[in-house]
Amino acid sequence: MPKKKQRSRKSQKSSGRGRRPAPASREKAILLCHDMAVYENFERCARRVFEVLRNAEARMPGKPRHLSLTVQGHRNDVGGYDRDAIEIIRDFSMGYLLPYLTELTTPFHRLANPDGQRNDVPDELQIAYPEEPGSSDSGFWYDVNLLPLRPRGTTENARKTPPKLAAIADYLGMDPACLICWGTPVDRAHAVPASLGGSMDVRNFALLCPDHHRQAPDIADAEAFWAWVDYAEIRDSGSKWNGAAPEVQEWVRAHGGRTEPKDRGDMEFMAAVRFELQHLYGWADADFEHMSWDLLQEYHQVLEAATGKHFGVEKKVATHAWAYHIARRRLAKRRGETGPMPSDHPWTGIWPVP
């Protein structure tokens, strides 16, 4: 059966306004770097790279900018880069960002801007999701009507056992350590559990310490799993510096970072679910006031059809939060509500017309 045609994101072409002559070769440039993590999808990566670019222009206006973009993981069925990585490299970096750079380096090539760097960097970023006539499947988010399995990679994998730890670390582009807190030892954590149809493909595994493995959601949506890893990495960023030297911790604090983990061990279960709905899925206080019997029914249906258990314990905070969010989106679609629900496209900014 032929694959579904993947839809491309539309971008607005930049006009020629605001261009400056190419800087003299002796002028020192700002080096901007971003390593597209395995847990970053197109939207999260695009926004972060754009913020780096915008901040560079705000702090050092007109300074020549060189962007170096690398990619962790993000491999497709034949070993090349997957759709998210290709769109970041080709459509976003080359098609949208290059006019605002002097030079761009990607895993494919190194490009100089022949027209001279523009410095009228927009204030916001907008990402469009074009609709294909006759298609109800966007390809960019979970189909809440069907509650399907949504793997990042193939499910038709001949492996019957998990890949070795070294193979997963190699795919992730890192030493064997927890993606969230850098702790060791680590577990091989499924993005989609085998009980829900997840494969033994290396792309279906993350490296997590036992504590974060116990927290990770057991759901049928691989992209939502990776979004949770991204969220938890930011949430628990302070825990990365537990074993660092005092002078390193002082440097991190001086530059606005946290070196102390936040203890949420005493948070009650439903308070923890609410916290995750607010901080990962973008729920507002008003959203919790509209809880209904219909929502609870949908929530239990999602739990039954598209989530699982792990470690022989009851379902986790992250699993319940995802089920509530998907249940709410199901109800909204059934009622014909328009406009995006919270975190339909997490971490998405606004892409402007220059």
PDB file of N, CA, C and O in Angstrom, residues 37-40 44 48 72 152 172 174 177-181 189-191 205-209 212-213 215-217 219 221-237 240 276 280-281 318 347:
ATOM      1  N   ALA A  37      17.616  18.262  19.303  1.00  0.00           N
ATOM      2  CA  ALA A  37      17.553  17.066  20.151  1.00  0.00           C
ATOM      3  C   ALA A  37      16.533  16.076  19.609  1.00  0.00           C
ATOM      4  O   ALA A  37      15.591  16.451  18.905  1.00  0.00           O
ATOM      5  N   VAL A  38      16.697  14.828  19.975  1.00  0.00           N
ATOM      6  CA  VAL A  38      15.794  13.799  19.475  1.00  0.00           C
ATOM      7  C   VAL A  38      14.363  14.053  19.943  1.00  0.00           C
ATOM      8  O   VAL A  38      13.398  13.674  19.274  1.00  0.00           O
ATOM      9  N   TYR A  39      14.201  14.732  21.077  1.00  0.00           N
ATOM     10  CA  TYR A  39      12.854  14.978  21.587  1.00  0.00           C
ATOM     11  C   TYR A  39      12.224  16.248  21.010  1.00  0.00           C
ATOM     12  O   TYR A  39      11.069  16.549  21.290  1.00  0.00           O
ATOM     13  N   GLU A  40      12.959  17.006  20.213  1.00  0.00           N
ATOM     14  CA  GLU A  40      12.402  18.205  19.591  1.00  0.00           C
ATOM     15  C   GLU A  40      11.739  17.845  18.262  1.00  0.00           C
ATOM     16  O   GLU A  40      12.371  17.212  17.409  1.00  0.00           O
ATOM     17  N   ARG A  44       9.048  22.805  18.013  1.00  0.00           N
ATOM     18  CA  ARG A  44       9.879  23.197  19.147  1.00  0.00           C
ATOM     19  C   ARG A  44      11.256  23.661  18.681  1.00  0.00           C
ATOM     20  O   ARG A  44      11.791  24.653  19.172  1.00  0.00           O
ATOM     21  N   ARG A  48      12.951  27.578  18.922  1.00  0.00           N
ATOM     22  CA  ARG A  48      14.165  27.809  19.698  1.00  0.00           C
ATOM     23  C   ARG A  48      15.271  28.416  18.847  1.00  0.00           C
ATOM     24  O   ARG A  48      15.992  29.309  19.307  1.00  0.00           O
ATOM     25  N   GLN A  72      20.350  15.420  16.319  1.00  0.00           N
ATOM     26  CA  GLN A  72      20.443  14.139  17.017  1.00  0.00           C
ATOM     27  C   GLN A  72      19.318  13.224  16.534  1.00  0.00           C
ATOM     28  O   GLN A  72      18.174  13.657  16.429  1.00  0.00           O
ATOM     29  N   ARG A 152       6.762   7.220  16.064  1.00  0.00           N
ATOM     30  CA  ARG A 152       7.625   8.140  15.323  1.00  0.00           C
ATOM     31  C   ARG A 152       8.258   7.412  14.142  1.00  0.00           C
ATOM     32  O   ARG A 152       8.424   7.968  13.067  1.00  0.00           O
ATOM     33  N   LEU A 172      20.779   8.419  19.763  1.00  0.00           N
ATOM     34  CA  LEU A 172      20.463   9.689  20.417  1.00  0.00           C
ATOM     35  C   LEU A 172      21.613  10.692  20.331  1.00  0.00           C
ATOM     36  O   LEU A 172      21.426  11.869  20.634  1.00  0.00           O
ATOM     37  N   MET A 174      24.538  10.652  22.152  1.00  0.00           N
ATOM     38  CA  MET A 174      24.952  11.022  23.499  1.00  0.00           C
ATOM     39  C   MET A 174      25.575   9.820  24.196  1.00  0.00           C
ATOM     40  O   MET A 174      25.477   8.683  23.721  1.00  0.00           O
ATOM     41  N   ALA A 177      23.161   8.190  29.308  1.00  0.00           N
ATOM     42  CA  ALA A 177      22.739   8.965  30.473  1.00  0.00           C
ATOM     43  C   ALA A 177      21.290   9.373  30.268  1.00  0.00           C
ATOM     44  O   ALA A 177      20.783   9.352  29.143  1.00  0.00           O
ATOM     45  N   CYS A 178      20.629   9.747  31.331  1.00  0.00           N
ATOM     46  CA  CYS A 178      19.221  10.137  31.256  1.00  0.00           C
ATOM     47  C   CYS A 178      19.075  11.399  30.404  1.00  0.00           C
ATOM     48  O   CYS A 178      19.788  12.383  30.609  1.00  0.00           O
ATOM     49  N   LEU A 179      18.159  11.374  29.452  1.00  0.00           N
ATOM     50  CA  LEU A 179      17.903  12.536  28.605  1.00  0.00           C
ATOM     51  C   LEU A 179      17.443  13.741  29.408  1.00  0.00           C
ATOM     52  O   LEU A 179      17.620  14.884  28.989  1.00  0.00           O
ATOM     53  N   ILE A 180      16.839  13.507  30.554  1.00  0.00           N
ATOM     54  CA  ILE A 180      16.234  14.584  31.334  1.00  0.00           C
ATOM     55  C   ILE A 180      17.211  15.185  32.345  1.00  0.00           C
ATOM     56  O   ILE A 180      17.385  16.396  32.418  1.00  0.00           O
ATOM     57  N   CYS A 181      17.864  14.316  33.126  1.00  0.00           N
ATOM     58  CA  CYS A 181      18.697  14.833  34.226  1.00  0.00           C
ATOM     59  C   CYS A 181      20.169  14.481  34.096  1.00  0.00           C
ATOM     60  O   CYS A 181      20.959  14.843  34.972  1.00  0.00           O
ATOM     61  N   ALA A 189      13.785   3.006  27.844  1.00  0.00           N
ATOM     62  CA  ALA A 189      12.366   3.349  27.995  1.00  0.00           C
ATOM     63  C   ALA A 189      11.694   3.406  26.634  1.00  0.00           C
ATOM     64  O   ALA A 189      12.145   4.123  25.738  1.00  0.00           O
ATOM     65  N   HIS A 190      10.589   2.654  26.464  1.00  0.00           N
ATOM     66  CA  HIS A 190       9.820   2.719  25.227  1.00  0.00           C
ATOM     67  C   HIS A 190       9.133   4.073  25.090  1.00  0.00           C
ATOM     68  O   HIS A 190       8.565   4.593  26.058  1.00  0.00           O
ATOM     69  N   ALA A 191       9.141   4.642  23.889  1.00  0.00           N
ATOM     70  CA  ALA A 191       8.294   5.805  23.616  1.00  0.00           C
ATOM     71  C   ALA A 191       6.838   5.373  23.566  1.00  0.00           C
ATOM     72  O   ALA A 191       5.972   5.973  24.207  1.00  0.00           O
ATOM     73  N   PHE A 205      12.895   4.177  21.480  1.00  0.00           N
ATOM     74  CA  PHE A 205      13.478   4.090  22.819  1.00  0.00           C
ATOM     75  C   PHE A 205      14.121   5.411  23.221  1.00  0.00           C
ATOM     76  O   PHE A 205      14.720   6.106  22.405  1.00  0.00           O
ATOM     77  N   ALA A 206      13.984   5.717  24.498  1.00  0.00           N
ATOM     78  CA  ALA A 206      14.704   6.822  25.126  1.00  0.00           C
ATOM     79  C   ALA A 206      15.555   6.252  26.240  1.00  0.00           C
ATOM     80  O   ALA A 206      15.295   5.148  26.735  1.00  0.00           O
ATOM     81  N   LEU A 207      16.566   6.975  26.640  1.00  0.00           N
ATOM     82  CA  LEU A 207      17.355   6.603  27.813  1.00  0.00           C
ATOM     83  C   LEU A 207      16.909   7.478  28.978  1.00  0.00           C
ATOM     84  O   LEU A 207      17.027   8.699  28.923  1.00  0.00           O
ATOM     85  N   LEU A 208      16.363   6.852  30.003  1.00  0.00           N
ATOM     86  CA  LEU A 208      15.874   7.571  31.175  1.00  0.00           C
ATOM     87  C   LEU A 208      16.391   6.897  32.437  1.00  0.00           C
ATOM     88  O   LEU A 208      16.504   5.668  32.489  1.00  0.00           O
ATOM     89  N   CYS A 209      16.697   7.690  33.447  1.00  0.00           N
ATOM     90  CA  CYS A 209      17.049   7.119  34.741  1.00  0.00           C
ATOM     91  C   CYS A 209      15.819   6.428  35.315  1.00  0.00           C
ATOM     92  O   CYS A 209      14.690   6.694  34.889  1.00  0.00           O
ATOM     93  N   HIS A 212      12.901   8.927  36.324  1.00  0.00           N
ATOM     94  CA  HIS A 212      12.151   9.545  35.231  1.00  0.00           C
ATOM     95  C   HIS A 212      11.438   8.501  34.366  1.00  0.00           C
ATOM     96  O   HIS A 212      10.396   8.801  33.781  1.00  0.00           O
ATOM     97  N   HIS A 213      11.965   7.291  34.314  1.00  0.00           N
ATOM     98  CA  HIS A 213      11.253   6.216  33.622  1.00  0.00           C
ATOM     99  C   HIS A 213       9.927   5.935  34.319  1.00  0.00           C
ATOM    100  O   HIS A 213       8.896   5.714  33.668  1.00  0.00           O
ATOM    101  N   GLN A 215       8.161   8.054  35.811  1.00  0.00           N
ATOM    102  CA  GLN A 215       7.262   9.196  35.607  1.00  0.00           C
ATOM    103  C   GLN A 215       6.727   9.303  34.177  1.00  0.00           C
ATOM    104  O   GLN A 215       5.693   9.912  33.947  1.00  0.00           O
ATOM    105  N   ALA A 216       7.439   8.734  33.206  1.00  0.00           N
ATOM    106  CA  ALA A 216       7.114   8.943  31.787  1.00  0.00           C
ATOM    107  C   ALA A 216       5.763   8.343  31.429  1.00  0.00           C
ATOM    108  O   ALA A 216       5.367   7.309  31.968  1.00  0.00           O
ATOM    109  N   PRO A 217       5.021   8.971  30.507  1.00  0.00           N
ATOM    110  CA  PRO A 217       3.688   8.469  30.151  1.00  0.00           C
ATOM    111  C   PRO A 217       3.762   7.173  29.355  1.00  0.00           C
ATOM    112  O   PRO A 217       4.703   6.949  28.582  1.00  0.00           O
ATOM    113  N   ILE A 219       1.668   5.775  26.641  1.00  0.00           N
ATOM    114  CA  ILE A 219       0.595   6.212  25.753  1.00  0.00           C
ATOM    115  C   ILE A 219       0.890   5.755  24.321  1.00  0.00           C
ATOM    116  O   ILE A 219       2.021   5.395  23.992  1.00  0.00           O
ATOM    117  N   ASP A 221       0.917   7.559  21.652  1.00  0.00           N
ATOM    118  CA  ASP A 221       1.390   8.670  20.833  1.00  0.00           C
ATOM    119  C   ASP A 221       2.867   8.941  21.121  1.00  0.00           C
ATOM    120  O   ASP A 221       3.214   9.526  22.153  1.00  0.00           O
ATOM    121  N   ALA A 222       3.744   8.516  20.204  1.00  0.00           N
ATOM    122  CA  ALA A 222       5.177   8.686  20.423  1.00  0.00           C
ATOM    123  C   ALA A 222       5.568  10.155  20.505  1.00  0.00           C
ATOM    124  O   ALA A 222       6.412  10.541  21.318  1.00  0.00           O
ATOM    125  N   GLU A 223       4.971  11.000  19.661  1.00  0.00           N
ATOM    126  CA  GLU A 223       5.337  12.420  19.674  1.00  0.00           C
ATOM    127  C   GLU A 223       4.969  13.068  21.006  1.00  0.00           C
ATOM    128  O   GLU A 223       5.677  13.948  21.492  1.00  0.00           O
ATOM    129  N   ALA A 224       3.852  12.652  21.597  1.00  0.00           N
ATOM    130  CA  ALA A 224       3.485  13.186  22.908  1.00  0.00           C
ATOM    131  C   ALA A 224       4.451  12.700  23.977  1.00  0.00           C
ATOM    132  O   ALA A 224       4.744  13.420  24.937  1.00  0.00           O
ATOM    133  N   PHE A 225       4.950  11.468  23.833  1.00  0.00           N
ATOM    134  CA  PHE A 225       5.969  10.983  24.765  1.00  0.00           C
ATOM    135  C   PHE A 225       7.214  11.858  24.687  1.00  0.00           C
ATOM    136  O   PHE A 225       7.755  12.297  25.710  1.00  0.00           O
ATOM    137  N   TRP A 226       7.703  12.141  23.463  1.00  0.00           N
ATOM    138  CA  TRP A 226       8.905  12.957  23.324  1.00  0.00           C
ATOM    139  C   TRP A 226       8.653  14.390  23.793  1.00  0.00           C
ATOM    140  O   TRP A 226       9.563  15.040  24.347  1.00  0.00           O
ATOM    141  N   ALA A 227       7.434  14.888  23.602  1.00  0.00           N
ATOM    142  CA  ALA A 227       7.098  16.220  24.125  1.00  0.00           C
ATOM    143  C   ALA A 227       7.188  16.225  25.648  1.00  0.00           C
ATOM    144  O   ALA A 227       7.621  17.208  26.258  1.00  0.00           O
ATOM    145  N   TRP A 228       6.767  15.115  26.283  1.00  0.00           N
ATOM    146  CA  TRP A 228       6.863  15.028  27.741  1.00  0.00           C
ATOM    147  C   TRP A 228       8.336  15.029  28.173  1.00  0.00           C
ATOM    148  O   TRP A 228       8.696  15.685  29.157  1.00  0.00           O
ATOM    149  N   VAL A 229       9.197  14.313  27.460  1.00  0.00           N
ATOM    150  CA  VAL A 229      10.625  14.299  27.788  1.00  0.00           C
ATOM    151  C   VAL A 229      11.193  15.713  27.701  1.00  0.00           C
ATOM    152  O   VAL A 229      11.943  16.154  28.570  1.00  0.00           O
ATOM    153  N   ASP A 230      10.818  16.442  26.667  1.00  0.00           N
ATOM    154  CA  ASP A 230      11.272  17.819  26.493  1.00  0.00           C
ATOM    155  C   ASP A 230      10.799  18.692  27.659  1.00  0.00           C
ATOM    156  O   ASP A 230      11.568  19.483  28.216  1.00  0.00           O
ATOM    157  N   TYR A 231       9.526  18.546  28.021  1.00  0.00           N
ATOM    158  CA  TYR A 231       8.953  19.304  29.128  1.00  0.00           C
ATOM    159  C   TYR A 231       9.663  18.965  30.443  1.00  0.00           C
ATOM    160  O   TYR A 231      10.028  19.849  31.232  1.00  0.00           O
ATOM    161  N   ALA A 232       9.880  17.663  30.700  1.00  0.00           N
ATOM    162  CA  ALA A 232      10.515  17.238  31.952  1.00  0.00           C
ATOM    163  C   ALA A 232      11.973  17.695  32.003  1.00  0.00           C
ATOM    164  O   ALA A 232      12.493  18.004  33.082  1.00  0.00           O
ATOM    165  N   GLU A 233      12.646  17.745  30.842  1.00  0.00           N
ATOM    166  CA  GLU A 233      14.031  18.209  30.809  1.00  0.00           C
ATOM    167  C   GLU A 233      14.132  19.668  31.239  1.00  0.00           C
ATOM    168  O   GLU A 233      15.054  20.060  31.952  1.00  0.00           O
ATOM    169  N   ILE A 234      13.162  20.480  30.826  1.00  0.00           N
ATOM    170  CA  ILE A 234      13.136  21.885  31.251  1.00  0.00           C
ATOM    171  C   ILE A 234      12.712  21.994  32.716  1.00  0.00           C
ATOM    172  O   ILE A 234      13.308  22.721  33.503  1.00  0.00           O
ATOM    173  N   ARG A 235      11.689  21.244  33.071  1.00  0.00           N
ATOM    174  CA  ARG A 235      11.158  21.266  34.446  1.00  0.00           C
ATOM    175  C   ARG A 235      12.222  20.882  35.460  1.00  0.00           C
ATOM    176  O   ARG A 235      12.340  21.495  36.526  1.00  0.00           O
ATOM    177  N   ASP A 236      13.018  19.857  35.155  1.00  0.00           N
ATOM    178  CA  ASP A 236      13.987  19.321  36.104  1.00  0.00           C
ATOM    179  C   ASP A 236      15.422  19.712  35.756  1.00  0.00           C
ATOM    180  O   ASP A 236      16.367  19.004  36.098  1.00  0.00           O
ATOM    181  N   SER A 237      15.581  20.836  35.067  1.00  0.00           N
ATOM    182  CA  SER A 237      16.919  21.218  34.608  1.00  0.00           C
ATOM    183  C   SER A 237      17.911  21.378  35.757  1.00  0.00           C
ATOM    184  O   SER A 237      19.106  21.133  35.588  1.00  0.00           O
ATOM    185  N   LYS A 240      20.457  18.500  36.808  1.00  0.00           N
ATOM    186  CA  LYS A 240      21.633  18.139  36.013  1.00  0.00           C
ATOM    187  C   LYS A 240      22.943  18.515  36.701  1.00  0.00           C
ATOM    188  O   LYS A 240      24.000  17.982  36.376  1.00  0.00           O
ATOM    189  N   GLU A 276       0.713  19.322  35.390  1.00  0.00           N
ATOM    190  CA  GLU A 276       1.166  18.915  34.062  1.00  0.00           C
ATOM    191  C   GLU A 276       0.237  19.432  32.966  1.00  0.00           C
ATOM    192  O   GLU A 276       0.686  19.823  31.894  1.00  0.00           O
ATOM    193  N   LEU A 280       2.456  21.594  30.561  1.00  0.00           N
ATOM    194  CA  LEU A 280       2.778  20.887  29.325  1.00  0.00           C
ATOM    195  C   LEU A 280       1.728  21.109  28.254  1.00  0.00           C
ATOM    196  O   LEU A 280       2.057  21.343  27.092  1.00  0.00           O
ATOM    197  N   TYR A 281       0.452  21.096  28.644  1.00  0.00           N
ATOM    198  CA  TYR A 281      -0.630  21.177  27.658  1.00  0.00           C
ATOM    199  C   TYR A 281      -1.310  22.536  27.595  1.00  0.00           C
ATOM    200  O   TYR A 281      -2.226  22.732  26.808  1.00  0.00           O
ATOM    201  N   ALA A 318       1.660  11.462  34.287  1.00  0.00           N
ATOM    202  CA  ALA A 318       1.818  11.879  32.892  1.00  0.00           C
ATOM    203  C   ALA A 318       0.819  11.182  31.981  1.00  0.00           C
ATOM    204  O   ALA A 318       0.319  11.779  31.016  1.00  0.00           O
ATOM    205  N   TRP A 347       4.604  24.558  21.933  1.00  0.00           N
ATOM    206  CA  TRP A 347       5.788  25.386  21.714  1.00  0.00           C
ATOM    207  C   TRP A 347       5.805  26.039  20.337  1.00  0.00           C
ATOM    208  O   TRP A 347       6.843  26.335  19.790  1.00  0.00           O
TER     209      TRP A 347
END
